[in-house]
Tab-separated table of C-alpha atoms in Angstrom:
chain	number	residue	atom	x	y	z
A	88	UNK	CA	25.546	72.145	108.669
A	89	UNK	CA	27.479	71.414	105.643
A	90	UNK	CA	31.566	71.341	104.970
A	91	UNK	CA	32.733	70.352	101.933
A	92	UNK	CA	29.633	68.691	100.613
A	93	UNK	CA	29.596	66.553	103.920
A	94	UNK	CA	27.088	66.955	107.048
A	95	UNK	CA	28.928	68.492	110.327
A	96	UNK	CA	27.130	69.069	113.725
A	97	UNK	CA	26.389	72.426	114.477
A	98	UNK	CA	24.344	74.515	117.896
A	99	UNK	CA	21.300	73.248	115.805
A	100	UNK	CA	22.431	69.804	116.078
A	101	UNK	CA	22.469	70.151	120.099
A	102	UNK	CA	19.799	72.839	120.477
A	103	UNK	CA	17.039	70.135	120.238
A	104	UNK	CA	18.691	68.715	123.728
A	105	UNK	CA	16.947	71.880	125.563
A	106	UNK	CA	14.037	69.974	125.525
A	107	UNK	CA	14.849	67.786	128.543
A	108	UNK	CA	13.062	70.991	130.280
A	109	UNK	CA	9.932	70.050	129.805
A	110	UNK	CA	10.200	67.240	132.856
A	111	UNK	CA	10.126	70.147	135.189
A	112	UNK	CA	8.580	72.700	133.195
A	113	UNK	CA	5.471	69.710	133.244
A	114	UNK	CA	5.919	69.709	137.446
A	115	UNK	CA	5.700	73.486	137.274
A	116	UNK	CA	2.136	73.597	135.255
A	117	UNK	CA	0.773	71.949	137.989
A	118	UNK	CA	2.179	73.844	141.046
A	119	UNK	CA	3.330	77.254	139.611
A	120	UNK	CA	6.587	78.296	141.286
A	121	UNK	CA	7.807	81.643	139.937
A	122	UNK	CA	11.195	81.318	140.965
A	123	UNK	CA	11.812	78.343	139.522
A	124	UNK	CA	10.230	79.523	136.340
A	125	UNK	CA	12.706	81.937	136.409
A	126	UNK	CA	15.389	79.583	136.957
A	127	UNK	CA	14.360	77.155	133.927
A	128	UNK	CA	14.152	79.747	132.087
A	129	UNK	CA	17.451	81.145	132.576
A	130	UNK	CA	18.849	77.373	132.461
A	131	UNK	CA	17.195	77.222	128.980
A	132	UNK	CA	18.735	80.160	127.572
A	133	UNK	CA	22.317	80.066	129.090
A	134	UNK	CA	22.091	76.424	127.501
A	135	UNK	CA	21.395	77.417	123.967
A	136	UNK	CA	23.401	80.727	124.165
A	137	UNK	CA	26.464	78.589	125.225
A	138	UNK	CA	26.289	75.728	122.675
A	139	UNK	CA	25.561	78.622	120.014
A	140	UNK	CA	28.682	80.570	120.934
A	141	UNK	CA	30.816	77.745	121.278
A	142	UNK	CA	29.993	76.798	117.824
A	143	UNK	CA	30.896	79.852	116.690
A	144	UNK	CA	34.481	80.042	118.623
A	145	UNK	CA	33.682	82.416	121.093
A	146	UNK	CA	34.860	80.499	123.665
A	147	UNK	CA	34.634	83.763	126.060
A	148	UNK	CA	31.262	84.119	125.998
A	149	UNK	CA	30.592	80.531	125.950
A	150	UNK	CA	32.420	79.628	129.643
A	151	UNK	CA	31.012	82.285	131.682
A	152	UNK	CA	27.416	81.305	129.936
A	153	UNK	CA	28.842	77.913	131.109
A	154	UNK	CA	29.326	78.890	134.742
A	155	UNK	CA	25.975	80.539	134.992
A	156	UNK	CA	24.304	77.350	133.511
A	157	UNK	CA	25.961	75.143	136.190
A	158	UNK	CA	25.367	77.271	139.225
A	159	UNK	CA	21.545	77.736	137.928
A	160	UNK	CA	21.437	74.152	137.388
A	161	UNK	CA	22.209	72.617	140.694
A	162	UNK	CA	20.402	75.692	142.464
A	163	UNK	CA	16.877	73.922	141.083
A	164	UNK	CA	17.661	70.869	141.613
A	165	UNK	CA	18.655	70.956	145.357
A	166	UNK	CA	15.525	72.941	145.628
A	167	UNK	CA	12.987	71.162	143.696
A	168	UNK	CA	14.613	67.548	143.072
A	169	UNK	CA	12.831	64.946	141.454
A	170	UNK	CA	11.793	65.737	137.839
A	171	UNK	CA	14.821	68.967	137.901
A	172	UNK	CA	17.564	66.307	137.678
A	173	UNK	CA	16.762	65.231	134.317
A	174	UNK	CA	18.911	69.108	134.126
A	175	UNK	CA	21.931	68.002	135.257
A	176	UNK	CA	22.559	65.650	131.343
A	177	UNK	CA	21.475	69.006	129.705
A	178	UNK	CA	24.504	70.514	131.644
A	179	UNK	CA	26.964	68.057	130.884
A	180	UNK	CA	26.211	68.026	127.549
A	181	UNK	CA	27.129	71.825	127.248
A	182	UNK	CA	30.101	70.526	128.956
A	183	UNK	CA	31.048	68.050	126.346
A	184	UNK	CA	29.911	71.175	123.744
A	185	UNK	CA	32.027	73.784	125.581
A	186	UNK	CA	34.952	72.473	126.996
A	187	UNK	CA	38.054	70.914	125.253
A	188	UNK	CA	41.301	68.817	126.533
A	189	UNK	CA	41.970	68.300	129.448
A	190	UNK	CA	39.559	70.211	131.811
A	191	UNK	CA	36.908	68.517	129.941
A	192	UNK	CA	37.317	65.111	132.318
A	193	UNK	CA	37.044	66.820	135.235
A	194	UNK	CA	34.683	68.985	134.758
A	195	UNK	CA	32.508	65.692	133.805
A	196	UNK	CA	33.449	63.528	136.769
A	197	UNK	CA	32.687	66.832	139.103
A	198	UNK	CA	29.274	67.558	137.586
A	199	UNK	CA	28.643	64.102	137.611
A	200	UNK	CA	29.862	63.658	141.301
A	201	UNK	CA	28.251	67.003	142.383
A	202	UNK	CA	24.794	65.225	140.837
A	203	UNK	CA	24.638	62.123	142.577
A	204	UNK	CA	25.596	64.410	145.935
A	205	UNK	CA	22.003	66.298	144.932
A	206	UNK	CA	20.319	63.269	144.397
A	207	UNK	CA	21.403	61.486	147.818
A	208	UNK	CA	20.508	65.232	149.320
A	209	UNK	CA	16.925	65.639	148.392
A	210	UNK	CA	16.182	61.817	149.409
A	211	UNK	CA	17.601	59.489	146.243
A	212	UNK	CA	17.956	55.720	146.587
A	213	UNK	CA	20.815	54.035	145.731
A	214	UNK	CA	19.175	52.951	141.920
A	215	UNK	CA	17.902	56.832	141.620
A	216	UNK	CA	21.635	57.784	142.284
A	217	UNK	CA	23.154	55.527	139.949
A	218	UNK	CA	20.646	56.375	136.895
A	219	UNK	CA	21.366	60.032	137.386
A	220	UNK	CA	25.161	59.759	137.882
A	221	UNK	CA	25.053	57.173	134.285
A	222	UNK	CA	23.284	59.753	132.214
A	223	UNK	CA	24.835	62.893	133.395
A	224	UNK	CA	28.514	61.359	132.704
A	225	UNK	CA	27.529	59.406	129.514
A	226	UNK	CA	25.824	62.375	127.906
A	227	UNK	CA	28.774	64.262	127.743
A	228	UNK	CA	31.085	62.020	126.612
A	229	UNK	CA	28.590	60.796	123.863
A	230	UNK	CA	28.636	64.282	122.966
A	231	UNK	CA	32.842	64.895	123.069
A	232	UNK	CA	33.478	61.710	121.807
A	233	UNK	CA	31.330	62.374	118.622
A	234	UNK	CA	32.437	66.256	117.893
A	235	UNK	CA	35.926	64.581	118.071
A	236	UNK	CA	34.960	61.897	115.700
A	237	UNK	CA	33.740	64.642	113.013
A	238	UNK	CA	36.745	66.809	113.954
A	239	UNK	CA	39.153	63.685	113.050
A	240	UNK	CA	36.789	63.234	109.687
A	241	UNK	CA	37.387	66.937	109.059
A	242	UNK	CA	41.123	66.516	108.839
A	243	UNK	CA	41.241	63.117	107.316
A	244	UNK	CA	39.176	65.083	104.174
A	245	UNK	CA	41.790	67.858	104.332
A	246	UNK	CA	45.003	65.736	104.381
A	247	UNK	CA	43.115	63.431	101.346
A	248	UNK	CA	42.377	66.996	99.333
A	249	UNK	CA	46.195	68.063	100.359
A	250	UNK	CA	47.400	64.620	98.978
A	251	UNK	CA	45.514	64.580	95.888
A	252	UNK	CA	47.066	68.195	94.921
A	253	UNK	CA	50.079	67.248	95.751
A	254	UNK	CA	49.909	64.255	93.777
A	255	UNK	CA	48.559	66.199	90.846
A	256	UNK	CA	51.646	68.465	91.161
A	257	UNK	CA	54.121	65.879	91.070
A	258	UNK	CA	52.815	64.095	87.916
A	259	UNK	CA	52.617	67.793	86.374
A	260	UNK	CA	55.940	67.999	87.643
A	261	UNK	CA	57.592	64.749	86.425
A	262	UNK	CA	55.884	65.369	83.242
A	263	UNK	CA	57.202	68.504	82.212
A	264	UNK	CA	60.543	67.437	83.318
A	265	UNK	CA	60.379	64.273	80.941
A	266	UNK	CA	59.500	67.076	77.871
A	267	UNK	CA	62.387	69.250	78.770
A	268	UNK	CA	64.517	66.596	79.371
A	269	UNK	CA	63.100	64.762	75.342
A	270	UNK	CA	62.850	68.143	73.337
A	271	UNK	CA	65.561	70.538	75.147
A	272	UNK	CA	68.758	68.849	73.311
A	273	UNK	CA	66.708	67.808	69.816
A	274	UNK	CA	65.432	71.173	69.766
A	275	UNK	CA	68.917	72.785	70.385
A	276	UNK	CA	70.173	70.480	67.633
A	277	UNK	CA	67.448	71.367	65.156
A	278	UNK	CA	68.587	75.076	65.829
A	279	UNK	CA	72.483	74.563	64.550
A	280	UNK	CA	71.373	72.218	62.250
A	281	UNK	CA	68.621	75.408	60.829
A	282	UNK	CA	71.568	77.863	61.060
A	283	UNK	CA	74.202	75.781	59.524
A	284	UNK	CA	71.824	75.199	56.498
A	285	UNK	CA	71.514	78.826	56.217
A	286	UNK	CA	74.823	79.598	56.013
A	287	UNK	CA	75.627	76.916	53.231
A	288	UNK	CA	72.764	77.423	50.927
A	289	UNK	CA	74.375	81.075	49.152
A	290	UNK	CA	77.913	79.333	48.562
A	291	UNK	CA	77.409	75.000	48.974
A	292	UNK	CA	73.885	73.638	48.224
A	293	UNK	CA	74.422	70.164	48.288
A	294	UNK	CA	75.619	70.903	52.025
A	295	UNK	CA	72.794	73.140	53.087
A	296	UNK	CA	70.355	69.832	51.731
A	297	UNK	CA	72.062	67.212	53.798
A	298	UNK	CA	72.027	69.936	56.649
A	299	UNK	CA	67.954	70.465	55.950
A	300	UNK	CA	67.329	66.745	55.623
A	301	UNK	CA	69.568	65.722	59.046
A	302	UNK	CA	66.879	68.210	60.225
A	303	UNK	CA	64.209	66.572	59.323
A	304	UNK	CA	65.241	62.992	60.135
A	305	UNK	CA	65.833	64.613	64.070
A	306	UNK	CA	61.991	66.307	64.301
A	307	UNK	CA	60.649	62.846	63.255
A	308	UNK	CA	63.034	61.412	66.097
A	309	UNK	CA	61.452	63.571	68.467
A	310	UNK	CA	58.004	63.628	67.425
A	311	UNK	CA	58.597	59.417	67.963
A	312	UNK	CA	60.019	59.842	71.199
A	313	UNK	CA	57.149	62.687	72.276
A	314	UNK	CA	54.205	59.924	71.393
A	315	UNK	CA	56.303	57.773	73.194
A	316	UNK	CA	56.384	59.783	76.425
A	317	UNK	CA	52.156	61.009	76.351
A	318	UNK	CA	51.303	57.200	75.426
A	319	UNK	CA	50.852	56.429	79.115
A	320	UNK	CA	48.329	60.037	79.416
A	321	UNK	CA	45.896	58.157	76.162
A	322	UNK	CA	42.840	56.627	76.817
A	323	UNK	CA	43.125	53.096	77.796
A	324	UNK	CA	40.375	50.225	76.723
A	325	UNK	CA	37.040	50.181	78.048
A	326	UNK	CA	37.762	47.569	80.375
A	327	UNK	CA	40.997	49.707	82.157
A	328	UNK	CA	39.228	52.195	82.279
A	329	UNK	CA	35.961	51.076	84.315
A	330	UNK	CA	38.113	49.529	86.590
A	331	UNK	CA	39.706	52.738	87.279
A	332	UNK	CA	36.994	54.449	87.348
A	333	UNK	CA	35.220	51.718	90.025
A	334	UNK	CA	37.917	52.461	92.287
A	335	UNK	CA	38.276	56.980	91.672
A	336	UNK	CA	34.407	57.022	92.108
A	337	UNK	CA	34.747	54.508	95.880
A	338	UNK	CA	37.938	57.033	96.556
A	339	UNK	CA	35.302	59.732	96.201
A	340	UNK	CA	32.677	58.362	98.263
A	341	UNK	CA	30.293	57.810	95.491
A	342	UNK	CA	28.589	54.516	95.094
A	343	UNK	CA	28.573	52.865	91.737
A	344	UNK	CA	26.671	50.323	89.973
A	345	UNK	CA	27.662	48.566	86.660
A	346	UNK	CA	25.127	47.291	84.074
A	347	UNK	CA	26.715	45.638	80.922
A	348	UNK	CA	24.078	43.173	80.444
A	349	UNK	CA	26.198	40.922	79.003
A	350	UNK	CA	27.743	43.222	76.529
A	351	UNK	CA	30.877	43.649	75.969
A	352	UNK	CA	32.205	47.216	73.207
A	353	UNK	CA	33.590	45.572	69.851
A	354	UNK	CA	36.918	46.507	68.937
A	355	UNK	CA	36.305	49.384	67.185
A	356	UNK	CA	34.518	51.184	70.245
A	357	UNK	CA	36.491	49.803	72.821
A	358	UNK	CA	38.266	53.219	72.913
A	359	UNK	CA	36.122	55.247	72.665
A	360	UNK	CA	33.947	54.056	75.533
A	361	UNK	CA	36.821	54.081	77.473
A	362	UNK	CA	37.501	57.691	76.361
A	363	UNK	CA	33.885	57.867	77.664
A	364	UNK	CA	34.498	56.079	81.299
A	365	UNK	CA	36.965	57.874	82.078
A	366	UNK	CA	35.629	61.526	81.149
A	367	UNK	CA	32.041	61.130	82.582
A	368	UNK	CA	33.508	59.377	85.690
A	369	UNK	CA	36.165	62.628	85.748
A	370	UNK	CA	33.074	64.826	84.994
A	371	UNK	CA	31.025	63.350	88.105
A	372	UNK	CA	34.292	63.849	90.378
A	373	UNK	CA	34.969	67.024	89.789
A	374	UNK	CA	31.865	68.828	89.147
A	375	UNK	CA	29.285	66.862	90.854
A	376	UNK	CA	27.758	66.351	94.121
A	377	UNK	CA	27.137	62.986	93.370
A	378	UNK	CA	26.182	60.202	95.890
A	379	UNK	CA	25.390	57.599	93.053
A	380	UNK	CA	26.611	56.859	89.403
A	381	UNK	CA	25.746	54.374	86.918
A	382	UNK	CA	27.150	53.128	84.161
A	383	UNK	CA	25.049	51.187	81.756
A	384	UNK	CA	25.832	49.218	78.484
A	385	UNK	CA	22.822	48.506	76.387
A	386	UNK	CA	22.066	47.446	72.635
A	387	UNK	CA	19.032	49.730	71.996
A	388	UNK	CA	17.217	49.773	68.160
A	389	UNK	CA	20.933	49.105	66.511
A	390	UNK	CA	23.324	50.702	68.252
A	391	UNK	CA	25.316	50.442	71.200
A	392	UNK	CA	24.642	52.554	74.031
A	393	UNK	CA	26.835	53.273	76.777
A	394	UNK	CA	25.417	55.737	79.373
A	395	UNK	CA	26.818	57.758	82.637
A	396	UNK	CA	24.121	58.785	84.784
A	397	UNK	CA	24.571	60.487	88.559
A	398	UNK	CA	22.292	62.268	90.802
A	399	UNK	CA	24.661	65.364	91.311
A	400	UNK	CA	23.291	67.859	88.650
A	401	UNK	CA	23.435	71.559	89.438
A	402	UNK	CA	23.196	74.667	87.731
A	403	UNK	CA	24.941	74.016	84.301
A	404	UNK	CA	28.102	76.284	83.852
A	405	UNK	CA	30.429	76.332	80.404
A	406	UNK	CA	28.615	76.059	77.290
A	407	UNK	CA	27.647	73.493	74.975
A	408	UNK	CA	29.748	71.761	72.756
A	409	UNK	CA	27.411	72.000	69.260
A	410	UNK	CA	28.513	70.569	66.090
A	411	UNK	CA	30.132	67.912	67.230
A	412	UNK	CA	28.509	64.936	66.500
A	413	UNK	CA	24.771	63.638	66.394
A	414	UNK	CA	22.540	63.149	69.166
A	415	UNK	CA	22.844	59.777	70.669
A	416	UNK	CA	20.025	57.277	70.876
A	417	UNK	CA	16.585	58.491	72.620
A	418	UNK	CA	18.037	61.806	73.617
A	419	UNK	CA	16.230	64.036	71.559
A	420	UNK	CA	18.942	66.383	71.304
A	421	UNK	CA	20.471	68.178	68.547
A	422	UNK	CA	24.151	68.473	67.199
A	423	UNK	CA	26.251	67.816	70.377
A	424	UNK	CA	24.107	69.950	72.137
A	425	UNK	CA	25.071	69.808	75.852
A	426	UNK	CA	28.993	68.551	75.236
A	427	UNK	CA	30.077	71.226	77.365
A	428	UNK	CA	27.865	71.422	80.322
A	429	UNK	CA	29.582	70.539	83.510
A	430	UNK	CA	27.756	68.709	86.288
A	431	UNK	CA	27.325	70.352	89.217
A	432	UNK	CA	28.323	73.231	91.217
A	433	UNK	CA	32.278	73.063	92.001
A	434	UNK	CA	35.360	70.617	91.642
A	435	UNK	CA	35.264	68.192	94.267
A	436	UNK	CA	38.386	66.362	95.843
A	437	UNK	CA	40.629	64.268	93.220
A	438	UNK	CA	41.464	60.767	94.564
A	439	UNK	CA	45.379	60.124	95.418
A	440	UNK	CA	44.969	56.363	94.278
A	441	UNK	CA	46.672	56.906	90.551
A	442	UNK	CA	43.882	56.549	88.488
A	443	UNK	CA	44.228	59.591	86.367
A	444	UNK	CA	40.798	60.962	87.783
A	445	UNK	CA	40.061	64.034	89.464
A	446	UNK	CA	41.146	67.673	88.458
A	447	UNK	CA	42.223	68.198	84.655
A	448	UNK	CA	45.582	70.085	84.467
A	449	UNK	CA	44.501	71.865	81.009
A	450	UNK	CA	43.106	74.829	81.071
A	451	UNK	CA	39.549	75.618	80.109
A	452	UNK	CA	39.172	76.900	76.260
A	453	UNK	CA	37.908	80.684	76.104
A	454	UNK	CA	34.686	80.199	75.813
A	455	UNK	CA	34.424	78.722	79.027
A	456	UNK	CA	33.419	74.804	78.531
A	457	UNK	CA	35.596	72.189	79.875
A	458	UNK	CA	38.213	70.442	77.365
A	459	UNK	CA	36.735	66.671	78.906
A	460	UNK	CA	33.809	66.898	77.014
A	461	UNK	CA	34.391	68.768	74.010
A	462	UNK	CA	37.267	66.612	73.430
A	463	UNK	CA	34.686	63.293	73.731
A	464	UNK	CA	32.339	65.148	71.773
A	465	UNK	CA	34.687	65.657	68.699
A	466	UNK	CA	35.863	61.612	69.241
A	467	UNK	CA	32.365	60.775	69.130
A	468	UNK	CA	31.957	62.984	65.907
A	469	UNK	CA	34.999	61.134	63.981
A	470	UNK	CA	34.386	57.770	64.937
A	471	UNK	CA	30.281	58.527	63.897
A	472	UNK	CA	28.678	58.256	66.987
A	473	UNK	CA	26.167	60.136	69.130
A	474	UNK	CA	27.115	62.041	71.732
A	475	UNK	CA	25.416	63.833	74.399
A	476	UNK	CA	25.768	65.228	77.831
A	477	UNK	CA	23.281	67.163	79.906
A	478	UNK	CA	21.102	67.427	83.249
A	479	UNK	CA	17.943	65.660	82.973
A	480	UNK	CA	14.032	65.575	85.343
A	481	UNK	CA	14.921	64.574	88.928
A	482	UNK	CA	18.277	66.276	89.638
A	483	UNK	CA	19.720	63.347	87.275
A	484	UNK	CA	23.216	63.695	84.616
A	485	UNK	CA	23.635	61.811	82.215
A	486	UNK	CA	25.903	60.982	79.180
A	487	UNK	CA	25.390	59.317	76.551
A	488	UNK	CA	27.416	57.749	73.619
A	489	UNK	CA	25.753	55.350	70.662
A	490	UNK	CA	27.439	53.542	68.064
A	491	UNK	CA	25.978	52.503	65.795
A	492	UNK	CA	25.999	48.092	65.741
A	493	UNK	CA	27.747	48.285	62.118
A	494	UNK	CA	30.215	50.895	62.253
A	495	UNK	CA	31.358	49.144	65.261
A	496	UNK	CA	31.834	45.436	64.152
């Protein structure tokens, strides 16, 4: 099964193990025994009914299935032997399925104990004892030890996701604190500056001006000391910002591969292809169940191509960005068609590493497409560049920006 875009074991994972019947179920097509047809039978289903339930935490139906299994299980092999042991690792590893803490070890060594005992009884040697006894114990602790591996994996994922938000909070946080703390007293000020002009202008003009142009002088203040405090939340230059992006993407679990052939953005698209990075690299990590991304730099007919490709397209949700640039290079699409689409089918886990990727803290605009890519699309549009984002054949996203070679020199 699947959690959280990741592969889990589940009673499919295990059911496959029933086949170990077909050792004796081979000895009883040549010498029918109807009792222990019976028997494998019932060894077969109490098997798969027990894993099944214990997947799906109902532990009390899975431990008397349990019970039955074992007492079925030695039954057939003290009577039959041979060929019927190759049972008694099927039963251990419904143990290792089944049981949890600390009766799990004992109920090993005693199966495995209660084997070899078996074994010795119906006429074992010493290397026929010692095979049985090493697969019966191994195969259930291969089995515990590697539902407790996925279990750890589980929570590792959940305490990364929990980190992540609360990470995102903070900066929120911190942010709107550093506002309050810029605006609250310059916007007070503005406000008895505003009421004091008021008040002068009927009876002392001159006043009420030097009150109205204090106010002034304080708004530019704090519209300085505003762009001051977002300057760290612009986009940074190309470079920056495919580093970042090289590390949010590994944080994510999605491998990466870097083409610049050599290339390197000129100064005047060095933002913007940042701006690019780090929305198409936010776009993969949030939207997409990606496994790969690319990010290639290319001089194609003229213009300069940067392009953000992944394999995690899904149904496309939002709506397209349109009239917001032209189509970039070889995409054949129209007026910022596609600026909007998101990639894939849900938000995925942000990284906790710092590198501003991962969930956006704006909201989405009304009509439903994200603010990443119509924002990227209108840069595109005022620097003169093509712009476009969309799924493409083969389960493939891409996006695309082109400058063109002399508007960027």
């Amino acid at each position: 099964m699947r959690v959280d875009g990741s592969w889990k074991p589940g009673a499919s994972a295990f059911s496959f193990w029933a086949g170990l019947a077909y050792f004796p179920a081979r000895e009883l097509a040549g010498r029918p025994d109807w009792p222990g047809v019976l028997g494998l039978a019932a060894v077969v289903a109490a098997y798969l009914l027990a894993v099944r339930a214990a997947f799906a935490g109902r532990l009390r139906a899975a431990v008397p299935l349990l019970a039955v299994l074992i007492t079925v299980t030695f039954a057939l092999c003290a009577a039959h032997g041979g060929k019927w042991l190759y049972l008694c690792p099927l039963l251990s590893i419904a143990c290792g399925v089944v049981l949890r803490g600390r009766v799990l070890p004992v109920a090993l060594a005693a199966v495995t104990i209660v084997s070899m005992l078996v074994t010795w009884w119906r006429g074992g040697g010493e290397d026929a004892i010692a095979a049985v006894a090493w697969g019966t114990f191994t195969a259930g602790l291969v089995t515990h030890v590697t539902l407790r591996l996925f279990a750890v994996i589980a929570e590792l994922r959940a305490t990364r996701r929990e980190l992540a938000n609360a990470a995102v909070a903070a900066e929120r946080l911190r942010f709107s604190r550093d506002l309050h703390d810029l605006l609250g007293h310059t916007l007070s000020l503005m406000v008895v500056k505003a009421e004091a002009a008021r008040r002068l202008a009927p009876r002392d003009a001159e006043a009420a001006a030097a009150q109205s142009g204090d106010i002034v002088s304080v708004g530019r203040r704090a519209l300085a000391e505003v762009r001051a405090a977002v300057a760290g939340y612009r986009g940074r230059g190309f470079a920056e910002e495919l580093a970042a992006a090289r590390a949010a993407l590994a944080e994510a679990g999605v491998r990466v591969s870097v083409a610049l052939g050599g290339l390197r953005p000129p100064p005047a698209a060095d933002t913007l292809f940042g701006w690019a990075v780090r929305e198409g690299v936010t776009n993969v990590i949030r939207h997409a169940d990606a496994t790969w991304c690319e990010i290639t730099l290319t001089d194609r007919e003229g213009e300069i191509v940067l392009e953000i490709g992944n394999d995690g397209a899904g149904a496309p949700t939002g709506h397209a960005a349109r009239g917001a640039g032209r189509p970039a290079a070889g995409t054949g699409g129209r007026d910022g068609e596609g600026a909007g689409v998101r990639n894939g089918p849900g938000p995925r886990p942000a990284p906790a590493d710092g590198t501003g990727y991962g969930p956006d803290p704006r909201s989405a605009p009304a009509d439903g497409a994200g603010y990443g890519l119509h924002g990227l699309a209108e840069r595109a549009a005022e620097a003169g560049a093509g712009f476009e984002a969309g799924p493409r054949p083969g389960g493939r996203f891409t996006l695309t920006v082109a400058i063109p070679a002399t508007t960027a020199r």
